[in-house]
Coordinates of C-alpha atoms (C1' of nucleotides) in Angstrom, one line a residue:
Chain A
X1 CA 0.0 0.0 0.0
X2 CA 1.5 3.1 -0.8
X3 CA 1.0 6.2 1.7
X4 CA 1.3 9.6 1.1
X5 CA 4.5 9.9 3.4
X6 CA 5.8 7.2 0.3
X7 CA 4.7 10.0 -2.2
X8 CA 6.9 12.3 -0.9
X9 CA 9.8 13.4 -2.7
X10 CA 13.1 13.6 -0.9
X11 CA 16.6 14.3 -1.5
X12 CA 18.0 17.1 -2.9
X13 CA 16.3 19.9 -4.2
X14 CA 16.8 20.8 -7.8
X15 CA 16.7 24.6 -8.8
X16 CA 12.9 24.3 -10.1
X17 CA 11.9 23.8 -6.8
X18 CA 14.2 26.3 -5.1
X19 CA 12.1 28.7 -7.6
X20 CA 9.1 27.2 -6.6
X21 CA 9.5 27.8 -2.6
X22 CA 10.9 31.3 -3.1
X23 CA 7.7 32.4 -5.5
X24 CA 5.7 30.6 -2.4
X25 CA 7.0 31.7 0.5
X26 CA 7.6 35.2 -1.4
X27 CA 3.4 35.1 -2.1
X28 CA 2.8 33.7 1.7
X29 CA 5.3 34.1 3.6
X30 CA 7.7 31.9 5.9
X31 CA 4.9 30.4 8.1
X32 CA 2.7 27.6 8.4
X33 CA 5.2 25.2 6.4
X34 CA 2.3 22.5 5.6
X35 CA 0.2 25.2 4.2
X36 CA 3.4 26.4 1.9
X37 CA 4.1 23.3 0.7
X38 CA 0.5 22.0 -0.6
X39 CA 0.1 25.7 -2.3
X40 CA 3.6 25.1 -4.2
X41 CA 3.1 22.2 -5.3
X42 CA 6.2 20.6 -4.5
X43 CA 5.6 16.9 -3.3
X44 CA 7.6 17.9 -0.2
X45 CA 6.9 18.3 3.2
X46 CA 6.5 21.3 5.1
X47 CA 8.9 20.4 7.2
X48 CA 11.4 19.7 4.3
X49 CA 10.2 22.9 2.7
X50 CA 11.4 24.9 6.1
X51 CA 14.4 22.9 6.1
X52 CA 15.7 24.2 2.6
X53 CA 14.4 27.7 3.4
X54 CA 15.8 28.0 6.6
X55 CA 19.5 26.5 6.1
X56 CA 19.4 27.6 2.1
X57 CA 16.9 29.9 0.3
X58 CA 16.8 32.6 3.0
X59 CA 18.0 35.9 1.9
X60 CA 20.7 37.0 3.8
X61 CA 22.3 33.7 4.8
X62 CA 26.0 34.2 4.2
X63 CA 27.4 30.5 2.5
X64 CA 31.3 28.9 2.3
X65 CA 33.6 29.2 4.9
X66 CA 33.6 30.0 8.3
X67 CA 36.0 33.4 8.8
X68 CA 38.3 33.1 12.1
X69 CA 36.2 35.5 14.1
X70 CA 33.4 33.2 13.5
X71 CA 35.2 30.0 14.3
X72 CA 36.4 31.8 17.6
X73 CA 32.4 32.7 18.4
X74 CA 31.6 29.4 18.0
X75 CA 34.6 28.2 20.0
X76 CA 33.7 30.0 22.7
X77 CA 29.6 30.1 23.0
X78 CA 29.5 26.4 22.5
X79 CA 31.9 26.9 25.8
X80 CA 28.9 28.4 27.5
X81 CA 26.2 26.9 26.4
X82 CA 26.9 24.0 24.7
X83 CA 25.4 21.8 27.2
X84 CA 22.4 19.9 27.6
X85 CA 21.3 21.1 30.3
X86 CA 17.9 18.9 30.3
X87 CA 18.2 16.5 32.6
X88 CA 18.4 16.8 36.4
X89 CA 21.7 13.7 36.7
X90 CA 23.3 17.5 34.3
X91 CA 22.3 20.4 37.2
X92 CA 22.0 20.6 40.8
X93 CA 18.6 20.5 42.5
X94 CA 18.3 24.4 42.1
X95 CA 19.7 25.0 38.7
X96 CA 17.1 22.6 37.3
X97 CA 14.2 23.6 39.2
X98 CA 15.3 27.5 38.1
X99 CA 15.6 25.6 34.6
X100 CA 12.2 24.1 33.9
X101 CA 10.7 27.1 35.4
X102 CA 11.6 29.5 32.7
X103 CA 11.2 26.2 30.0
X104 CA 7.6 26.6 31.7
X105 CA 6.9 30.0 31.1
X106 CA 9.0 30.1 27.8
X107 CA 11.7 32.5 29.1
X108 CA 14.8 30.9 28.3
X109 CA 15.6 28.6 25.1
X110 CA 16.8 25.0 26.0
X111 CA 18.5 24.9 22.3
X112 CA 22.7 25.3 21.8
X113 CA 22.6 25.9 18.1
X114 CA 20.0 27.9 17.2
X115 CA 21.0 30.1 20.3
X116 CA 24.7 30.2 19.2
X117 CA 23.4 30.8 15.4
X118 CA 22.0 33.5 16.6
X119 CA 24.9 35.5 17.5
X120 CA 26.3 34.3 14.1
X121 CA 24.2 36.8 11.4
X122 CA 23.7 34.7 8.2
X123 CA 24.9 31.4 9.7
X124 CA 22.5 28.6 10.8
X125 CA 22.1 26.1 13.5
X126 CA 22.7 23.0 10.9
X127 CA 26.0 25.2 9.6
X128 CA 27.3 25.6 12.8
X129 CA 26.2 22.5 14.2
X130 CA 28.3 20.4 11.3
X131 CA 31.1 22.9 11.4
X132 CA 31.4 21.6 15.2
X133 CA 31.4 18.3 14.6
X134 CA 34.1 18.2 11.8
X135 CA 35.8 20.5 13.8
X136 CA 36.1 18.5 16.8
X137 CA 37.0 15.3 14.9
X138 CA 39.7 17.1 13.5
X139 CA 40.9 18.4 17.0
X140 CA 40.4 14.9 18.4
X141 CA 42.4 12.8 15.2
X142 CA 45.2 15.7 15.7
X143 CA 45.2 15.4 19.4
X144 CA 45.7 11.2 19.0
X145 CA 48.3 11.4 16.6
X146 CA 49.9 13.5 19.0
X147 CA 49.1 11.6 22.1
X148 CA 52.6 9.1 22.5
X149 CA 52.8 6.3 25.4
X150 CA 55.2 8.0 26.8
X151 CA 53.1 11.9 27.1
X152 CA 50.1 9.8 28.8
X153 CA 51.4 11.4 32.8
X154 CA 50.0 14.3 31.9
X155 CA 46.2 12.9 31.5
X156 CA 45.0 15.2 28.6
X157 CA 41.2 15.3 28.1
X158 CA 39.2 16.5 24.9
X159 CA 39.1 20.4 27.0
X160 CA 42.5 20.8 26.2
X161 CA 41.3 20.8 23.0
X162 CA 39.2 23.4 23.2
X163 CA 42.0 25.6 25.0
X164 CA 44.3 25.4 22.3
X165 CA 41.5 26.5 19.8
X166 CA 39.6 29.3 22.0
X167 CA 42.1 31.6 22.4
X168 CA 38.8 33.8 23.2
X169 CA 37.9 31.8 26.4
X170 CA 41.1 33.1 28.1
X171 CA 40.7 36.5 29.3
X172 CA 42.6 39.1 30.4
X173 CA 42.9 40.5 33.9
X174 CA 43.8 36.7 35.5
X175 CA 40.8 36.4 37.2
X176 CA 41.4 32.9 39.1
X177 CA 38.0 31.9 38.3
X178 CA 38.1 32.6 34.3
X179 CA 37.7 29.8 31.5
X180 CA 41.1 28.9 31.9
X181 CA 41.2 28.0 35.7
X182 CA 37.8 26.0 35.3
X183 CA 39.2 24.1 31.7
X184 CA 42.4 23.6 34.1
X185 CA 40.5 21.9 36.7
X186 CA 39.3 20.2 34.7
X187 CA 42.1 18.7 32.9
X188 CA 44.2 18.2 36.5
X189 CA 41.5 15.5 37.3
X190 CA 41.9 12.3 36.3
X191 CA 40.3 11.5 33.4
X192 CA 40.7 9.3 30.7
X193 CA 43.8 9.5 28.0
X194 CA 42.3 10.2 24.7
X195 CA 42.4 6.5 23.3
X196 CA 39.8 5.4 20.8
X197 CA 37.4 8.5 21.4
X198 CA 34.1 7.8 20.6
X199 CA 31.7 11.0 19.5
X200 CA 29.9 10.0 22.9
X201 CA 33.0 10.5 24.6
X202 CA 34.4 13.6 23.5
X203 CA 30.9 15.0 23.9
X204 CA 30.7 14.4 27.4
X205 CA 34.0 15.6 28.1
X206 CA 33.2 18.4 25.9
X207 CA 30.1 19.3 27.9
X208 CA 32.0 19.4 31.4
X209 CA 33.6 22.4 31.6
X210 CA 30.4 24.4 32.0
X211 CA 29.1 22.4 34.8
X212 CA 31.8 24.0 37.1
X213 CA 31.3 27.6 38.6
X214 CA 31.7 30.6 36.6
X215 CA 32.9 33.5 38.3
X216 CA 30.4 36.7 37.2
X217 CA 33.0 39.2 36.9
X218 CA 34.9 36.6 34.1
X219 CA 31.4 36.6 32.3
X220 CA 31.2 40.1 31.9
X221 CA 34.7 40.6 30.4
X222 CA 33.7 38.5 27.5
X223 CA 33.8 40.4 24.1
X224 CA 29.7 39.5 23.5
X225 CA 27.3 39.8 26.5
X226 CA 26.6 36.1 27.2
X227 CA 23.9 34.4 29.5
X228 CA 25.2 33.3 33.0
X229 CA 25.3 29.8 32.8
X230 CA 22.9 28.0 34.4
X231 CA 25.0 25.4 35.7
X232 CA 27.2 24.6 38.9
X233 CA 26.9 26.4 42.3
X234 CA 27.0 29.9 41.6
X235 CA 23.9 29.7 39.1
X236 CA 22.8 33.2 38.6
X237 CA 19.6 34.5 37.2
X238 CA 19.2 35.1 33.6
X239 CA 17.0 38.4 34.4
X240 CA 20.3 39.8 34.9
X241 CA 20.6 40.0 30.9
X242 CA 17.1 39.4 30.0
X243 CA 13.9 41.2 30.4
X244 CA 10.7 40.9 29.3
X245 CA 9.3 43.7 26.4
X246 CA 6.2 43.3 24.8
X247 CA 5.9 39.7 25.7
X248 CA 8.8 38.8 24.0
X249 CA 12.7 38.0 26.4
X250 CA 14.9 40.1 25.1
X251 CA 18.6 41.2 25.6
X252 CA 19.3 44.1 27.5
X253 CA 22.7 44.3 25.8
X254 CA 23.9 44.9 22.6
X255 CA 24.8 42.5 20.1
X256 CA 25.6 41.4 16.6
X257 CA 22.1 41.9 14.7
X258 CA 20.6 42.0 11.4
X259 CA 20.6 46.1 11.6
X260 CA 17.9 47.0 14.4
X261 CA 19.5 46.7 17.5
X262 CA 17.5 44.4 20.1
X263 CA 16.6 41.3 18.6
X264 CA 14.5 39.1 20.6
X265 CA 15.2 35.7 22.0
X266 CA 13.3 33.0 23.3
Chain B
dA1 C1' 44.6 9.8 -14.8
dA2 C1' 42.5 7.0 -11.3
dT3 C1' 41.7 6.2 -6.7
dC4 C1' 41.4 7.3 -1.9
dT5 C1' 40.4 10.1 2.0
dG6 C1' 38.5 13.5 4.8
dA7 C1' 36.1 17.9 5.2
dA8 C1' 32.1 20.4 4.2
dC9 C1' 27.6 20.6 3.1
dA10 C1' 22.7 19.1 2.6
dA11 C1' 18.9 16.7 4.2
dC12 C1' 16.2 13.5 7.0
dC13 C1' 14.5 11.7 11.4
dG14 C1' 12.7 11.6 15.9
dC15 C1' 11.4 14.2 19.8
dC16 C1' 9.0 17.6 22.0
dA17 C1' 6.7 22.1 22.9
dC18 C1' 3.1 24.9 21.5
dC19 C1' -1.4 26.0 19.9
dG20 C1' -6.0 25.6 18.5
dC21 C1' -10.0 22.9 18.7
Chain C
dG1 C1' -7.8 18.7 30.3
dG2 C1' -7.1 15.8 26.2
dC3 C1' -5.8 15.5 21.5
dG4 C1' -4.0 16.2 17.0
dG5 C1' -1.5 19.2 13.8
dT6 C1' 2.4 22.0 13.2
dG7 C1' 6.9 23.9 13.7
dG8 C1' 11.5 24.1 15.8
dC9 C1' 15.2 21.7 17.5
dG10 C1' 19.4 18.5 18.0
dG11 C1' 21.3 14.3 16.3
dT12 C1' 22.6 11.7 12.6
dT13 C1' 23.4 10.1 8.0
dG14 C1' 24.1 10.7 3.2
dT15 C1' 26.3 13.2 -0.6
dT16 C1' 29.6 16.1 -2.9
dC17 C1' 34.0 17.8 -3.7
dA18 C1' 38.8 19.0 -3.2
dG19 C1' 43.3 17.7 -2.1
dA20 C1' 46.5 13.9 -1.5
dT21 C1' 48.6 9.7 -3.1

DNA sequence: AATCTGAACAACCGCCACCGC
DNA sequence: GGCGGTGGCGGTTGTTCAGAT
């Protein structure tokens, strides 16, 4: 029997129906993605249609190659917030009660790449999410190559890594509680040698640096205003940097826009 | 010139929150 | 309050392409 999900066309798009989304979404607008893709008449899926719109069509999405300054943003929000911080075995008690109170009322965005493609104009979540990922395989194949049987007393974890690459992360001043000194902490415990690392692996120890305390003073010496993370003991607020306007969170401070200043978040 | 390899890019899938009925 | 439709997200896989051998 053959359903109407079996109808549907998938894999790439050719330029006929590139033409054919623009004209639509052009004539309706970038909104209710089912409706847009019945009124096109491209056997796709809405979803598929917001997929290529989003991450291809949309005017003003910059394409090729990540330029340093970019690679350094990414470097050093995924720092901050790449974490996922959904679980309660990945906060304390009153991190994730603060958490789910604000995923309750909609004030604060659970989502790493959409919220770090946001303070990348032009870039989206799916660029910067696979930039990350080749990137971190590279950093993980160069770091093996390096890693000899003789080096493995000084237990290097995947964070050093990141250290070598986010030259951002360190800031001036020598504040005893900036990136460094947690990433340092980090690497003087005994973790694992980096032997046969797994994607799982490298996450995790990817994703532990932010779980230790961030020092408030080191947050605001960053070059872009950047939510206190949520995680570890000295959790802080977010209305700090957030308040409400209209309804919608938005960022008290500046930051890189599409030309009008305040852009909201969720 | 042919083949291999890895990086970059494109797209799909599953999950989940939101919203309207 | 329950339910189904829709959209947005992260994770993952597939494809393309350029550089190396």
């Amino acid at each position: 029997m053959v359903t109407v999900q079996d109808e549907m066309r998938k894999g790439p798009w050719t330029e006929q129906e590139d033409l054919q989304l623009v004209c639509t979404v052009r004539l309706f607008g970038d909104h209710r993605w089912d409706f847009v893709a019945k009124v096109s008449g491209l056997n796709r899926t809405g979803k598929s249609c917001r997929l290529r719109w989003v991450n291809y069509l949309h005017p003003g999405l910059k394409h090729g190659r990540m330029s340093p300054q970019e690679e350094h943003l990414i470097i050093e929000l995924h720092a901050r917030w790449g974490n996922r911080f959904d679980t309660k075995e990945d906060l304390t008690k009153a991190a994730f009660f603060h958490l789910q109170q604000m995923k309750r009322t909609n004030t604060l965005s659970m989502y790493r790449w959409s919220r770090i493609a946001r303070r990348l104009p032009g870039r989206t979540d799916n660029e910067i999410k696979n930039y990350w990922r080749t990137h971190m395989r590279k950093k993980a194949q160069e770091r093996k190559i390096d890693m000899s049987p003789s080096s493995s007393s000084s237990s290097f974890t995947y964070q050093s890594c990141l250290l070598e690459t986010a030259p951002i992360i360190r800031m001036d001043g020598g504040s005893t509680h900036n990136g460094t000194t947690c990433f340092s902490s980090v690497l003087k415990s005994n973790q694992s040698v980096m032997d046969g690392y797994s994607m799982d692996q490298i996450w995790k120890e990817i994703e532990a640096p932010a779980m230790l305390p961030i020092d408030d003073k080191a947050c605001s010496n960053l070059p872009c205003p950047l939510l206190p993370s949520p995680m570890g003991d000295r959790y802080c607020p977010p209305e700090v940097v957030w308040k409400m306007d209209n309804g919608d969170l938005k960022m008290l401070a500046p930051q890189f826009g599409y030309g009008n200043g305040e852009r909201s978040c969720y």
